[in-house]
Amino acid sequence: MATACRLAAPLGLAPLPRGRASAGVVAVAQCGSKIPRGGVAIRATSGGEGATEEVPEIVKAAQDAWDKVEDKYAVATIGVAAIVALWTVVGAIKAIDKLPLLPGVLEIVGIGYTGWFTYRNLIFQPDREALIGKIKSTYKEITGSSS
């Protein structure tokens, strides 16, 4: 119990307020202090019947997927680069959105490009297969994987 008391300060835990506990508030004893009259002592325990907590299914799936990755450094680098790119693009879009006429023009250009890209790459099956092949080859180039 003494080690738990010593660990509380380095963890940055604030001391509990002193004085009488108001109605509905549970008083918890600090290390080495007494429980106030009418207070309740709470103690965390490990093990026991109620300690079995299942990990959510999505966490298990993510852990399995991460364990299957061969080059974790490359995947982590791509993830960080994607987050930085997204942050940069959001900042640029916010800056452009403040300009008076440019957002409307860029919206029309974006709608036109989206329509062209959809027609060119997504509508017909051979075009979709070519796009998927190009994405896979680009991924292999980036990660350096041979499979």
Coordinates of C-alpha atoms in Angstrom, one line a residue:
M1 CA 0.0 0.0 0.0
A2 CA 2.9 2.3 0.7
T3 CA 4.1 2.1 -3.0
A4 CA 0.7 3.1 -4.2
C5 CA 0.9 6.2 -2.0
R6 CA 4.3 7.1 -3.4
L7 CA 3.2 6.6 -7.0
A8 CA 0.2 9.0 -6.7
A9 CA 2.4 12.1 -6.6
P10 CA 4.5 11.4 -9.8
L11 CA 1.3 10.6 -11.7
G12 CA 0.1 14.1 -11.1
L13 CA -3.0 13.2 -9.1
A14 CA -4.5 16.1 -7.3
P15 CA -5.1 15.7 -3.6
L16 CA -8.8 15.3 -2.6
P17 CA -10.5 18.2 -1.0
R18 CA -10.6 18.1 2.8
G19 CA -13.7 18.7 4.9
R20 CA -17.2 17.2 5.0
A21 CA -18.5 15.3 2.0
S22 CA -21.7 16.8 0.6
A23 CA -24.7 14.6 0.0
G24 CA -24.2 12.0 -2.7
V25 CA -20.4 12.4 -2.8
V26 CA -18.3 9.5 -1.9
A27 CA -15.3 10.3 0.3
V28 CA -12.1 8.3 -0.6
A29 CA -9.3 8.1 1.9
Q30 CA -5.9 9.4 0.8
C31 CA -2.8 7.5 1.5
G32 CA -2.2 7.4 5.2
S33 CA -5.3 9.4 6.1
K34 CA -8.4 8.4 7.9
I35 CA -11.9 8.1 6.3
P36 CA -14.2 10.9 7.4
R37 CA -17.2 9.9 9.5
G38 CA -19.9 8.6 7.2
G39 CA -17.5 8.2 4.3
V40 CA -16.9 5.2 2.2
A41 CA -13.5 3.6 1.5
I42 CA -12.9 2.4 -2.1
R43 CA -10.1 0.0 -2.9
A44 CA -9.2 -1.2 -6.3
T45 CA -8.4 -4.9 -6.5
S46 CA -7.0 -7.1 -9.3
G47 CA -8.4 -10.4 -10.3
G48 CA -11.6 -11.8 -8.9
E49 CA -14.8 -12.6 -10.7
G50 CA -15.7 -9.2 -12.0
A51 CA -12.2 -8.5 -13.4
T52 CA -12.6 -10.3 -16.7
E53 CA -13.2 -7.6 -19.3
E54 CA -13.5 -8.6 -22.9
V55 CA -11.7 -6.6 -25.6
P56 CA -14.1 -5.2 -28.2
E57 CA -14.2 -7.1 -31.5
I58 CA -12.9 -4.1 -33.6
V59 CA -9.8 -3.9 -31.3
K60 CA -9.1 -7.6 -31.9
A61 CA -9.5 -7.2 -35.6
A62 CA -7.1 -4.2 -35.6
Q63 CA -4.5 -6.1 -33.5
D64 CA -4.8 -9.1 -35.9
A65 CA -4.3 -6.8 -38.9
W66 CA -1.3 -5.1 -37.3
D67 CA 0.3 -8.5 -36.5
K68 CA 0.0 -9.6 -40.1
V69 CA 1.8 -6.5 -41.4
E70 CA 5.4 -7.3 -42.4
D71 CA 6.8 -3.8 -42.7
K72 CA 5.3 -1.9 -39.7
Y73 CA 7.6 1.0 -40.1
A74 CA 6.4 1.7 -43.7
V75 CA 2.8 1.4 -42.7
A76 CA 3.3 3.7 -39.7
T77 CA 5.1 6.2 -42.0
I78 CA 2.3 6.1 -44.5
G79 CA -0.2 6.7 -41.8
V80 CA 1.6 9.7 -40.3
A81 CA 2.2 11.1 -43.8
A82 CA -1.6 10.8 -44.5
I83 CA -2.5 12.6 -41.3
V84 CA 0.0 15.4 -42.0
A85 CA -1.3 15.7 -45.6
L86 CA -4.9 15.8 -44.4
W87 CA -4.1 18.5 -41.9
T88 CA -2.3 20.5 -44.6
V89 CA -5.2 20.1 -47.0
V90 CA -7.7 21.2 -44.4
G91 CA -5.7 24.3 -43.6
A92 CA -5.4 25.1 -47.3
I93 CA -9.1 24.6 -47.9
K94 CA -9.9 26.9 -44.9
A95 CA -7.7 29.6 -46.3
I96 CA -9.2 29.3 -49.8
D97 CA -12.7 29.3 -48.4
K98 CA -12.1 32.8 -47.0
L99 CA -11.6 34.2 -50.4
P100 CA -14.7 35.7 -52.0
L101 CA -15.2 34.2 -55.4
L102 CA -12.7 31.3 -55.5
P103 CA -14.7 28.7 -53.4
G104 CA -17.6 28.7 -55.9
V105 CA -15.3 28.2 -58.9
L106 CA -13.3 25.5 -57.1
E107 CA -16.5 23.7 -56.2
I108 CA -17.6 23.6 -59.8
V109 CA -14.1 22.4 -60.9
G110 CA -14.3 19.7 -58.2
I111 CA -17.7 18.5 -59.3
G112 CA -16.5 18.4 -62.9
Y113 CA -13.4 16.4 -62.0
T114 CA -15.3 14.0 -59.8
G115 CA -17.7 13.3 -62.7
W116 CA -14.8 12.9 -65.2
F117 CA -12.9 10.5 -62.8
T118 CA -16.0 8.5 -62.2
Y119 CA -16.8 8.1 -65.9
R120 CA -13.2 7.4 -66.7
N121 CA -12.3 4.9 -63.9
L122 CA -15.3 3.6 -62.1
I123 CA -18.3 3.0 -64.4
F124 CA -16.9 0.2 -66.6
Q125 CA -15.4 -3.0 -65.1
P126 CA -12.1 -3.1 -67.2
D127 CA -11.5 0.5 -66.1
R128 CA -12.1 -0.4 -62.5
E129 CA -9.7 -3.4 -62.7
A130 CA -7.0 -1.2 -64.3
L131 CA -7.4 1.4 -61.5
I132 CA -7.2 -1.3 -58.8
G133 CA -4.1 -2.7 -60.5
K134 CA -2.5 0.7 -60.6
I135 CA -3.3 1.4 -56.9
K136 CA -1.8 -2.0 -55.9
S137 CA 1.4 -1.4 -58.0
T138 CA 1.8 2.0 -56.4
Y139 CA 1.4 0.6 -53.0
K140 CA 4.0 -2.1 -53.7
E141 CA 6.4 0.6 -54.9
I142 CA 5.9 2.6 -51.8
T143 CA 6.2 -0.3 -49.3
G144 CA 8.8 -2.2 -51.3
S145 CA 6.9 -5.5 -50.9
S146 CA 7.2 -8.2 -53.5
S147 CA 3.9 -10.0 -52.9

